CSV table of C-alpha atoms in Angstrom, one decimal:
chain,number,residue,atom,x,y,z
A,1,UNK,CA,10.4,-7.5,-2.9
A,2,UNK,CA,13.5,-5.1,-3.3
A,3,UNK,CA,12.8,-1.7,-2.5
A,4,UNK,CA,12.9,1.0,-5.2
A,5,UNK,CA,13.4,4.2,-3.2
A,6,UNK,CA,15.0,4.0,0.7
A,7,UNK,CA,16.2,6.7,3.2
A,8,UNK,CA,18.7,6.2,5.6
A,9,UNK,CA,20.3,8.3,8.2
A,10,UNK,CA,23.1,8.1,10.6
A,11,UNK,CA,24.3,10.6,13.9
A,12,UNK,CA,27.9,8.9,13.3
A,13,UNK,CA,30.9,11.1,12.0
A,14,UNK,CA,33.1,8.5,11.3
A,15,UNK,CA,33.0,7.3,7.3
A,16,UNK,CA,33.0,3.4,8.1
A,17,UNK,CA,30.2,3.6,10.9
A,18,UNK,CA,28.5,6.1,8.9
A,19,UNK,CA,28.3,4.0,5.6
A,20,UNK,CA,27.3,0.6,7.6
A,21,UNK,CA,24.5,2.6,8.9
A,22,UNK,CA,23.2,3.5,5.6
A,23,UNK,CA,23.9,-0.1,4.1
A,24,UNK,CA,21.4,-0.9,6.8
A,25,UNK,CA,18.7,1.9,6.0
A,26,UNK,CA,18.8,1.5,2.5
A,27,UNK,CA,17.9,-2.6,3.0
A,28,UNK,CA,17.8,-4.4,0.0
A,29,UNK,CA,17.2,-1.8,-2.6
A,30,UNK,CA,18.9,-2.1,-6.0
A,31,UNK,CA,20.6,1.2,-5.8
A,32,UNK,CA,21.3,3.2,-8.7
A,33,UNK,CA,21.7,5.9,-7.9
A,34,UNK,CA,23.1,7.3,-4.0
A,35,UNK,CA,22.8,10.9,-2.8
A,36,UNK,CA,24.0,11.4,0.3
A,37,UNK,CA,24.3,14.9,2.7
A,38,UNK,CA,27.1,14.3,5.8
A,39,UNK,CA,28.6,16.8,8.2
A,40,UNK,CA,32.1,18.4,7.4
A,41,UNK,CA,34.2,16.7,9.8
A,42,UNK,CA,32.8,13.3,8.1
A,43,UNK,CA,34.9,12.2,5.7
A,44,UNK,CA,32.9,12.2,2.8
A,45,UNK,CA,35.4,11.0,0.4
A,46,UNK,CA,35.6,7.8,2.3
A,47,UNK,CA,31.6,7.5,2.8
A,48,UNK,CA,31.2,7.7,-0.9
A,49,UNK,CA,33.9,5.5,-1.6
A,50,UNK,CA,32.2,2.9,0.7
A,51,UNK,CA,29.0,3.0,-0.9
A,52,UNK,CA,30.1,2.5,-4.3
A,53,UNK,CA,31.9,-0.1,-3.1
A,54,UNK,CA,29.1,-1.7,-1.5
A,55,UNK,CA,26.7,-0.9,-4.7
A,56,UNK,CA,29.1,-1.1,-7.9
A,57,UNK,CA,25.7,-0.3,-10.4
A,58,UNK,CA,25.2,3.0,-8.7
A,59,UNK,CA,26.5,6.2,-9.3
A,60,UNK,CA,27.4,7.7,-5.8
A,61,UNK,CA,27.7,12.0,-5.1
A,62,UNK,CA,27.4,13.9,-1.8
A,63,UNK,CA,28.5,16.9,-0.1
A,64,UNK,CA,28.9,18.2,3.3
A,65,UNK,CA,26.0,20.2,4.7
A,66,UNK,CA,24.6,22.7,7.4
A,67,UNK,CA,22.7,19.9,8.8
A,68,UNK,CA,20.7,16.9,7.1
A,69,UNK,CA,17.6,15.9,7.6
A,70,UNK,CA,15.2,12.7,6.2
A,71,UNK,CA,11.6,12.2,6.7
A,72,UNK,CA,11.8,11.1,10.2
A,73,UNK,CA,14.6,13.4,11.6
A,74,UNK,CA,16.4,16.3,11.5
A,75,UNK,CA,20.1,16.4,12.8
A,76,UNK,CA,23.3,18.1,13.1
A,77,UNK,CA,26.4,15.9,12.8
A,78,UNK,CA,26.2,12.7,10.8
A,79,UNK,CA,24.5,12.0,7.3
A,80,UNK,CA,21.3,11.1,5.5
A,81,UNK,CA,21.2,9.6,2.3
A,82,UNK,CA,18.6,8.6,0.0
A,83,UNK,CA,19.6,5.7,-2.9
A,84,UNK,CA,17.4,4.9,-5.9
A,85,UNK,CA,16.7,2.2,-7.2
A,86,UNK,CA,15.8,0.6,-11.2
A,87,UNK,CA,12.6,0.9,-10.9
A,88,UNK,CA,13.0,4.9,-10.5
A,89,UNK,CA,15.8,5.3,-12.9
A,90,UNK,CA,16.3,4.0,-16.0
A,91,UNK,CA,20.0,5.5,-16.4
A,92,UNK,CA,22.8,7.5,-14.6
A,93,UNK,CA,25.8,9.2,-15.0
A,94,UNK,CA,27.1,11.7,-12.5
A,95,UNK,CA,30.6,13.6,-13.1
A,96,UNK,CA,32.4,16.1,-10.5
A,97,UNK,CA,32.9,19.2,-11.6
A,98,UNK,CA,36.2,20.8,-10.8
A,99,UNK,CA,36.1,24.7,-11.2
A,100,UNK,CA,39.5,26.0,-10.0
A,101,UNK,CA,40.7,26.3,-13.9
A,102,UNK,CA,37.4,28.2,-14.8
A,103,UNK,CA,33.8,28.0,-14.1
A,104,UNK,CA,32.5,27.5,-18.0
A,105,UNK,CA,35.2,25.2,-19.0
A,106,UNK,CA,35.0,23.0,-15.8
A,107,UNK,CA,31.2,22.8,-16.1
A,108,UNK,CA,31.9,22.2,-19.9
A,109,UNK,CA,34.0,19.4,-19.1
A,110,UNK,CA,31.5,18.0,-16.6
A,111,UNK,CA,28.0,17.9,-19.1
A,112,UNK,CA,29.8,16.6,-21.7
A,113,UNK,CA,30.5,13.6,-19.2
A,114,UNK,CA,27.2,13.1,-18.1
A,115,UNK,CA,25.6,13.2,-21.9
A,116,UNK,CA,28.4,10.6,-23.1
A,117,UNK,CA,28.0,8.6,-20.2
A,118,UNK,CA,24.2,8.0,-21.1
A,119,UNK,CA,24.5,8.5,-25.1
A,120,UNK,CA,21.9,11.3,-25.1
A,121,UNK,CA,22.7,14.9,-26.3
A,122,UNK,CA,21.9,17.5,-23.2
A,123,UNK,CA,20.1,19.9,-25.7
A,124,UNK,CA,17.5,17.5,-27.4
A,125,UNK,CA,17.2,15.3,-23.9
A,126,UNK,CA,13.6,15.5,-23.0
A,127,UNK,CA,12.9,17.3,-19.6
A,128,UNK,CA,10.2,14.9,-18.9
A,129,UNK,CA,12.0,12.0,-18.9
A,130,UNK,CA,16.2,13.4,-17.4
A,131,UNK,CA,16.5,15.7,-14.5
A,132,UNK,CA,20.1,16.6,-12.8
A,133,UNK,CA,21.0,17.0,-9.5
A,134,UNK,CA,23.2,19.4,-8.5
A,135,UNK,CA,25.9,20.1,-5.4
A,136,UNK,CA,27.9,23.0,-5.8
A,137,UNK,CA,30.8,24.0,-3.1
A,138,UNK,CA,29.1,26.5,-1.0
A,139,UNK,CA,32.1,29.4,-0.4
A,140,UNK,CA,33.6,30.4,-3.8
A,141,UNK,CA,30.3,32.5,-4.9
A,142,UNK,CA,30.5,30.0,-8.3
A,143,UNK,CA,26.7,29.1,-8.3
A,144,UNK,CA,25.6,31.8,-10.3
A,145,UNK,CA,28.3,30.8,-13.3
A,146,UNK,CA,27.8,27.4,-13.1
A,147,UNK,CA,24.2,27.2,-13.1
A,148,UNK,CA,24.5,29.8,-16.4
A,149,UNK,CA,26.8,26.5,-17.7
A,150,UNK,CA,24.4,24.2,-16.3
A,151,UNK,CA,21.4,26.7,-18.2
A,152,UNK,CA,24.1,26.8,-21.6
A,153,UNK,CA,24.5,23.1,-22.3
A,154,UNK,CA,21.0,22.4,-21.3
A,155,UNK,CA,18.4,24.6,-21.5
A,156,UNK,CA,15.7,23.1,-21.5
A,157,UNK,CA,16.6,20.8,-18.6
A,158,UNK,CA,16.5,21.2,-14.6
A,159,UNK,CA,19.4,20.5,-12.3
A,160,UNK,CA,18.4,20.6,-8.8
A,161,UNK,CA,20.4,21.4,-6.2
A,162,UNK,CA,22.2,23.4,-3.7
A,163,UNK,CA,25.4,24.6,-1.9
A,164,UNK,CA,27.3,22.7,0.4
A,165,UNK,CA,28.2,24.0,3.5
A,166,UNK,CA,30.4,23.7,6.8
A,167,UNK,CA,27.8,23.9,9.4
A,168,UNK,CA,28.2,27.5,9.8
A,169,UNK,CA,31.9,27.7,9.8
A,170,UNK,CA,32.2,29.1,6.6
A,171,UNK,CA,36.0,27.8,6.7
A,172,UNK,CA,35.5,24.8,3.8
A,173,UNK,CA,32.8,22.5,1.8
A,174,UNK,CA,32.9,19.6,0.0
A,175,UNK,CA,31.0,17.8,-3.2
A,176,UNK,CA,32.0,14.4,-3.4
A,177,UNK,CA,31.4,11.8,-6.5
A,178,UNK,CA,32.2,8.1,-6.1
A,179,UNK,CA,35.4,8.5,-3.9
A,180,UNK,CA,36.3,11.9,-5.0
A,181,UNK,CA,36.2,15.1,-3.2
A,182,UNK,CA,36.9,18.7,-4.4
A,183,UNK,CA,36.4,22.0,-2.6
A,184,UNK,CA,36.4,24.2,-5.4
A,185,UNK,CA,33.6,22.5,-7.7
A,186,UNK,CA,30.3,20.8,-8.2
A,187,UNK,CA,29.3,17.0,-8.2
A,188,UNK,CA,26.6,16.5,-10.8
A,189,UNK,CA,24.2,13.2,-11.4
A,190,UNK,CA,22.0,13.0,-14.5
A,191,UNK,CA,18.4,11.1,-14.2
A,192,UNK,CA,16.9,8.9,-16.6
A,193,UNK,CA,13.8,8.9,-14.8
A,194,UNK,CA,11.6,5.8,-15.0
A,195,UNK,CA,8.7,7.3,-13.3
A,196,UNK,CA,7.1,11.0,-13.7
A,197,UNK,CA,8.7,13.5,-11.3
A,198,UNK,CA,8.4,17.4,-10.5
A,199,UNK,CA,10.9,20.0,-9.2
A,200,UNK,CA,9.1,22.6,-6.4
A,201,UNK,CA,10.2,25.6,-4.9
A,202,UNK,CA,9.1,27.4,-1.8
A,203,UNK,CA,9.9,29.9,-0.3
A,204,UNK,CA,7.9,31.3,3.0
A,205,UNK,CA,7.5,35.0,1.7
A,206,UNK,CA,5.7,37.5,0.1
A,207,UNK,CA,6.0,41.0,-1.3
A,208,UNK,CA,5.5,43.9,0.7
A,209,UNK,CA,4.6,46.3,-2.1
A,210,UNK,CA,7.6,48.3,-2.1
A,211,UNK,CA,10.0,47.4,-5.3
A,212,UNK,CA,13.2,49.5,-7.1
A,213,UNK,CA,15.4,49.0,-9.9
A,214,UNK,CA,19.3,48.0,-9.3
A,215,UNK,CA,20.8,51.0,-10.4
A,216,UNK,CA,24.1,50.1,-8.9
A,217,UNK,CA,26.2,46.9,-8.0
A,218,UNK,CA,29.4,45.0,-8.1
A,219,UNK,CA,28.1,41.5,-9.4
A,220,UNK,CA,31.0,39.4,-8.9
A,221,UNK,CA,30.9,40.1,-4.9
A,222,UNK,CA,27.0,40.1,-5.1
A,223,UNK,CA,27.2,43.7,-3.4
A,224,UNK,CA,24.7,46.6,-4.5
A,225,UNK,CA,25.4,49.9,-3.7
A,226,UNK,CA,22.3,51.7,-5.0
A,227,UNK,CA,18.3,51.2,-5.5
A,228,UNK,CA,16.2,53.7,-7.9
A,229,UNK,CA,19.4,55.9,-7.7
A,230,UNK,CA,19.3,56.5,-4.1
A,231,UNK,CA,22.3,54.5,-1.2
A,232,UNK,CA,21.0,50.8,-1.1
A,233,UNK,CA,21.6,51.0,3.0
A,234,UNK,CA,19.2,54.3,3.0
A,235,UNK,CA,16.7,53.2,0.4
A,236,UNK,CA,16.3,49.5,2.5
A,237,UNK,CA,16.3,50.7,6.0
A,238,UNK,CA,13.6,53.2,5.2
A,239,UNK,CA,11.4,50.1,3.6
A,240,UNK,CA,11.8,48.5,6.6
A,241,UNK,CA,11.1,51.4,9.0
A,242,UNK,CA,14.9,51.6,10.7
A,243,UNK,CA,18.1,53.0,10.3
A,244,UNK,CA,21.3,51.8,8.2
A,245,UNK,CA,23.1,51.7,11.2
A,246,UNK,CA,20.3,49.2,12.7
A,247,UNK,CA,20.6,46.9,10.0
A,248,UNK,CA,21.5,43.2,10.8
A,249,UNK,CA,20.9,39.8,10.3
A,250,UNK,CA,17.5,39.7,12.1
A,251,UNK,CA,15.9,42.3,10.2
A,252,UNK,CA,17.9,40.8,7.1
A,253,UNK,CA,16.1,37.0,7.8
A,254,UNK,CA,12.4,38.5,8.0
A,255,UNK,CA,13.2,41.4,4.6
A,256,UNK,CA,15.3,39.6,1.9
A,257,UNK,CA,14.4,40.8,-1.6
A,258,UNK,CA,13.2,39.1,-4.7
A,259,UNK,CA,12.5,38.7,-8.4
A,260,UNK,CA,9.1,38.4,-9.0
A,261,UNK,CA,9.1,35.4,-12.2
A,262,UNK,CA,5.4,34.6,-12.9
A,263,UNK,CA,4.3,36.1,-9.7
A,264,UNK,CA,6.5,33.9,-8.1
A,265,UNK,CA,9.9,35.4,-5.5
A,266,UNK,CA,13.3,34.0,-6.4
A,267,UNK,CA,14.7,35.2,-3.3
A,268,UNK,CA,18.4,37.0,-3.1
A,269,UNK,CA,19.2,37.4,1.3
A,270,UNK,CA,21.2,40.0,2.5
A,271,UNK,CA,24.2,39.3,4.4
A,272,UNK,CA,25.8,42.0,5.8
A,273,UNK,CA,25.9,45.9,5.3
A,274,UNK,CA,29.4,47.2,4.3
A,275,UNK,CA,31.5,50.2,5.6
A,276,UNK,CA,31.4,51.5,2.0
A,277,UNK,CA,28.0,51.5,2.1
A,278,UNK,CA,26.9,48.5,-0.2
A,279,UNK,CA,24.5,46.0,0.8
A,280,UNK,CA,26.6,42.2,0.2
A,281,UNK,CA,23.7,39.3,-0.8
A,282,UNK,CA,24.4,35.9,-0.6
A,283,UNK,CA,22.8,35.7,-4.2
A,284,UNK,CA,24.0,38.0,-7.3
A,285,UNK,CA,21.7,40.5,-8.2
A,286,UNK,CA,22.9,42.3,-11.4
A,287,UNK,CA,21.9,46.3,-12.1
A,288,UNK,CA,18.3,46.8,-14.1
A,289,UNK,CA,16.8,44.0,-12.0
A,290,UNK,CA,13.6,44.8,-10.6
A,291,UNK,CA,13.9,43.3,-6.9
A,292,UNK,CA,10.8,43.7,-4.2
A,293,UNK,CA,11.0,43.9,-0.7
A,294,UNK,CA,9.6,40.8,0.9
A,295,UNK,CA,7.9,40.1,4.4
A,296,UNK,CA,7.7,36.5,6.1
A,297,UNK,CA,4.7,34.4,6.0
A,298,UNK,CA,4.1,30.3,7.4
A,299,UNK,CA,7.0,28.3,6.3
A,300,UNK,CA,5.2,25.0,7.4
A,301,UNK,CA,2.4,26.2,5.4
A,302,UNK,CA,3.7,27.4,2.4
A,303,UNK,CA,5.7,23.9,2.8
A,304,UNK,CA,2.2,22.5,2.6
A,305,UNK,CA,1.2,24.3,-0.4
A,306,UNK,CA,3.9,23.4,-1.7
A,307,UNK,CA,3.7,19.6,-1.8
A,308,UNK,CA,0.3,19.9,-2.3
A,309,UNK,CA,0.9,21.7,-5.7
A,310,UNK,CA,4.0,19.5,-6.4
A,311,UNK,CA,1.4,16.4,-6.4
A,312,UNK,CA,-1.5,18.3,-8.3
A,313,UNK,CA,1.4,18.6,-11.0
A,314,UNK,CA,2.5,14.6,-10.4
A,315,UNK,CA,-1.3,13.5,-10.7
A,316,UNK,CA,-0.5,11.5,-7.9
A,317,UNK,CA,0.9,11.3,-4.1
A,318,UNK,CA,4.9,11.6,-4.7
A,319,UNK,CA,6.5,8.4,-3.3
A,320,UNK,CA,9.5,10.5,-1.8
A,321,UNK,CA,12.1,12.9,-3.3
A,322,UNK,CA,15.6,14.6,-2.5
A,323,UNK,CA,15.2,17.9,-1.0
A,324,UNK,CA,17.7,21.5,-0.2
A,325,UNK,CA,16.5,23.8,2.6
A,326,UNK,CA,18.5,26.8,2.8
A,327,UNK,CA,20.3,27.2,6.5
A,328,UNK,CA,18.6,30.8,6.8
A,329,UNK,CA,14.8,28.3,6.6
A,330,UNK,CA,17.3,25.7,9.4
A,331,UNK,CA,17.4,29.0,11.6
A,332,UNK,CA,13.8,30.3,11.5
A,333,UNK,CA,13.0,26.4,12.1
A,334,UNK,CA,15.4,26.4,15.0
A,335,UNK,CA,14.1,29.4,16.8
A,336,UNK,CA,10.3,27.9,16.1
A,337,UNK,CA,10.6,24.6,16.6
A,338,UNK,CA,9.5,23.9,13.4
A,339,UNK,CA,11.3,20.3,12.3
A,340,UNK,CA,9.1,18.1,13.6
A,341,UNK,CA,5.9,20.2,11.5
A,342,UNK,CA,8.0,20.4,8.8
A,343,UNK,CA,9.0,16.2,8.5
A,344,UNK,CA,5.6,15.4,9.5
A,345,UNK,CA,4.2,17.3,6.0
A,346,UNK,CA,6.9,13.9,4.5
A,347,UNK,CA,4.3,11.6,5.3
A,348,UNK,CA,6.6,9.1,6.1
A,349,UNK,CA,7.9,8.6,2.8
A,350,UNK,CA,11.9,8.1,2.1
A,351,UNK,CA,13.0,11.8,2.1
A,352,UNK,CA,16.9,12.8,2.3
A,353,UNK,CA,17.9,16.7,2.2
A,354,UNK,CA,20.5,19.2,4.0
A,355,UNK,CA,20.2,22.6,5.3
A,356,UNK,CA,22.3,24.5,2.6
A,357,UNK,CA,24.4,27.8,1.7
A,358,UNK,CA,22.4,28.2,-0.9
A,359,UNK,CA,19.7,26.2,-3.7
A,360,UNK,CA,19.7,26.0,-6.8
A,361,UNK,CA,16.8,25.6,-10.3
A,362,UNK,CA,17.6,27.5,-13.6
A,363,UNK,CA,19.9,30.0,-11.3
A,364,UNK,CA,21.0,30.2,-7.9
A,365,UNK,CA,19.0,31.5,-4.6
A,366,UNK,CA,18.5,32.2,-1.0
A,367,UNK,CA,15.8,31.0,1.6
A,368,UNK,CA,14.0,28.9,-0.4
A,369,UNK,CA,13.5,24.6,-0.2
A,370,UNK,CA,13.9,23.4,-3.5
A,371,UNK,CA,13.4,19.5,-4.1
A,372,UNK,CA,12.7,17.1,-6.8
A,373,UNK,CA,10.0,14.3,-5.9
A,374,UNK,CA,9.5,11.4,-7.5
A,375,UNK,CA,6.2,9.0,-8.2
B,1,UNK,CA,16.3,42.8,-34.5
B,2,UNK,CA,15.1,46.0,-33.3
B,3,UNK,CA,13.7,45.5,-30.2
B,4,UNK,CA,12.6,43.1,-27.2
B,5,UNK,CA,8.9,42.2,-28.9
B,6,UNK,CA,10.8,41.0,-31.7
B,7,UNK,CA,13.1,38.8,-29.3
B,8,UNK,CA,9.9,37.6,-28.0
B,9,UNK,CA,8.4,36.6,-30.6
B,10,UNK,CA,11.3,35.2,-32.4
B,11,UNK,CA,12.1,33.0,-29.3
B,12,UNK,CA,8.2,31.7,-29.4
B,13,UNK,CA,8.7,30.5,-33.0
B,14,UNK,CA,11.7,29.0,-32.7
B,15,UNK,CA,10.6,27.0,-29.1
B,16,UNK,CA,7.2,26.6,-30.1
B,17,UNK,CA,5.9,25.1,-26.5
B,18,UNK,CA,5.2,27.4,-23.6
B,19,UNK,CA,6.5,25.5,-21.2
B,20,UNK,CA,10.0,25.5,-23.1
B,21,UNK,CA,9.6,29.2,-22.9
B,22,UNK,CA,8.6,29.3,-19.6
B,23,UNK,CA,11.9,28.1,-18.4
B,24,UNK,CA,14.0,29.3,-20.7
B,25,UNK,CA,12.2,33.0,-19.9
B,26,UNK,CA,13.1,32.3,-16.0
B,27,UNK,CA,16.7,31.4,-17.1
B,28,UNK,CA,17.4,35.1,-18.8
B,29,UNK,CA,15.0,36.8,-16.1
B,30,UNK,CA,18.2,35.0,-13.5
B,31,UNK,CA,21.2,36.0,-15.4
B,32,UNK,CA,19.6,39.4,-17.1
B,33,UNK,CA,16.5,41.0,-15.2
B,34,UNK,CA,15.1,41.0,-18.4
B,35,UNK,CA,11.5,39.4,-18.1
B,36,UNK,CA,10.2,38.7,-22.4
B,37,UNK,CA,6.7,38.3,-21.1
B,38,UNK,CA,6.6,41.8,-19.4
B,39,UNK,CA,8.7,44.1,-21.6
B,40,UNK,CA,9.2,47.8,-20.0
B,41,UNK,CA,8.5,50.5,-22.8
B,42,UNK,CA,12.4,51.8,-22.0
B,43,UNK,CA,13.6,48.2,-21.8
B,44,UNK,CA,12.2,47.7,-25.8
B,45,UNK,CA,14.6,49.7,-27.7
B,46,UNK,CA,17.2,49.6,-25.1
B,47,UNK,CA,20.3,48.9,-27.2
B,48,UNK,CA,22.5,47.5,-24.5
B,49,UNK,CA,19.5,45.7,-23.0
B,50,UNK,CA,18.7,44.0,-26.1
B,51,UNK,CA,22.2,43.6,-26.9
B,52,UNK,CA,22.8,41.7,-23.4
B,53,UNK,CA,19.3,39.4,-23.7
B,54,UNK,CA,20.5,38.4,-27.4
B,55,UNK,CA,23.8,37.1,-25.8
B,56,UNK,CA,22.1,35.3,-23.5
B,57,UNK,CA,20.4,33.6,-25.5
B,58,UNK,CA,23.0,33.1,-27.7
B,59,UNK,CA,25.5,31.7,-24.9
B,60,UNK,CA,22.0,29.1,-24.2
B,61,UNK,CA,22.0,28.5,-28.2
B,62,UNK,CA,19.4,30.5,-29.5
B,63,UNK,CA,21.1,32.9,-31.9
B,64,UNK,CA,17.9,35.1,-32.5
B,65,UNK,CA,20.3,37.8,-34.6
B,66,UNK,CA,21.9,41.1,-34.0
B,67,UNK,CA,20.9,44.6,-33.3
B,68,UNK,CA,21.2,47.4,-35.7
């Protein structure tokens, strides 16, 4: 009996290996749909290229990663890869968004593609029944715009997703969509879903108490320079009991902020504090936001919460899923050993994810796992 | 439109599902800060505030109207 959802992962960097590896993970399944997550020295182009080759009926994207992970390992190097088959989706079309002419236009360009390509209008598609996934190159700080494009010609759907990234290099990313790469841009893949599905976030954080207002930032660089009218770099170090000039990325990791949305944190992590005194995010936060100061709590367990809830929502055990853990999470995980705990919560079921620069759902954030899972 | 309330409630009619609110809600709560289901007394009459939520919507398709 063919298989309707497979993992598959490979430690090779080289395209050719890489793709034969997965042939041979993904077994028989009737692929419809590929989604694959491969270091930056792989050649991604080639890898997806391969695979469409090897299954014409599906649509193929990818991107290169901060590491990639599937139910049954974690690693740093090669790729994981997830395909699904008919008996999952219904329908797909994915396009590859190229955003060097414009954020809005390229995005534009892009939805239009994936609603022709399965006859449905974006705006009247049902969100039960389509969900997106979304890549997005990882450097040019275009996720906020294009998930407002993404948000514009759908509303009322989800696009999943995340930021590609260089395994910490921060030098170049990819997204890739059947044989074509672009660094500047995002490959999108639009679900009709066969089965019911969820999208869950989590996030291992809660809010300390303390909150202020955005009363002054540059938005386009995702730098704030002020909180409740007082220095950003003054006003943080004093929630967090140092200095400005004590500020770095440890004490950044354990106190990101976030917008509280149903009692719920969309987290926005600080990067890096500048010489002119503005605190950079790796996530926009405009002025009039309300932000809170957050403080760490059990990211294996809120993990676990978090499935549990996402199969409370399913009505049912999810039979795997495609998931984006942000590379701040990879880092936390690293220094606790926490990869095996974390896979083991998969239950053995066909996973395939990457460490990110960044997820996305409705906007863009920071240290969060977003994923969608399937029944 | 006068005020946020009114955006709220204009945005219920027209979506008419909670859930369809829900999202589209955490969508301007993203781009604006602007949270419909917890509207700040100063945020209400806020000209620029309402101004900015109404293009947001408007840029997702929901023309609600214009302020005075």
């Amino acid at each position: 009996m063919m298989r309707s959802l497979a993992s598959a992962l490979s430690a090779s960097n080289d395209a050719t290996r890489a793709a034969s590896d997965l042939v041979a993970g993904f077994g028989d399944t009737d692929a419809r749909a590929i989604v694959f997550f491969c270091h930056h020295r792989l050649d991604g182009a080639a890898l997806s290229q391969a695979l469409k080759s090897r299954y014409p009926a599906a649509e193929v994207i990818g991107c290169t990663t901060a590491g990639e992970f599937t139910e049954s390992k974690n690693g740093r190097g090669g790729v994981s890869a997830i395909a699904l088959g008919s008996d999952k989706v219904r329908g797909v079309a994915g396009a590859l968004a190229r955003l060097k002419g414009g954020v809005a236009p390229g995005m534009q360009q892009a939805t239009r593609a994936l609603g022709e390509r399965l006859k449905v209008d974006l705006r009247a598609a049902d969100p039960k029944r389509y969900v997106g996934l979304a890549l997005f190159d990882g450097l040019h700080m275009n996720e906020e715009a294009a998930n407002e494009a993404l948000g514009n010609a759908a509303p009322l759907l989800s696009f999943v997703g995340g930021s590609a990234g260089d395994d910490g290099e921060f030098q170049a990313t990819h997204v890739f969509h059947n044989g074509q790469a672009c660094d500047d841009g995002a490959a999108l893949l639009l679900l009709d879903v066969a089965v019911p599905f969820v999208i869950s976030k989590t996030c291992s954080f809660r809010p300390t108490g303390t909150s202020w207002t955005v009363t002054r930032a540059d938005e386009a660089q995702r730098v704030v320079y002020s909180l409740d009218g007082k220095p950003v770099l003054d006003a943080y170090a004093a929630a967090v009991a140092t200095t400005p000039a004590r500020l770095d990325a440890n004490v950044f990791m354990k106190h990101p902020v976030g917008l509280m949305i149903d009692d719920q944190p969309w987290i926005r992590s600080p990067m890096r504090a500048l010489p002119d005194g503005g605190l950079k995010f790796y996530c926009r936060i405009s002025e009039g936001m309300q932000v809170h100061l957050m403080e760490s709590t059990d990211l294996v367990e809120d993990l676990r919460g978090a499935l549990a809830d996402a199969e409370k929502r399913l009505g049912r055990p999810f039979a795997g899923g495609v998931a984006f853990n942000c590379i701040l999470r990879r880092l936390e995980m690293d220094a606790g050993d926490l990869h095996t705990p974390m896979l083991r919560l998969f239950g053995g079921r066909p996973v395939a994810g990457f460490h990110t620069y960044g997820e996305s759902w409705l906007g863009h954030m920071n240290q969060t796992l977003t994923a969608l899972w399937l029944a | 439109v006068e005020g946020l309330n009114q955006v709220r409630e204009a945005l219920t009619r027209l979506l008419n599902d909670d859930g369809k609110f829900s999202i589209v809600n955490s969508r301007l709560i993203l781009r604006t800060g602007v949270n419909l289901r917890s509207i700040s007394p100063d945020q209400d009459r806020n000209a620029s505030v309402v101004n900015k939520v109404l293009q947001a919507l408007a840029e997702m398709g929901y023309e609600l109207g214009r302020t005075g």
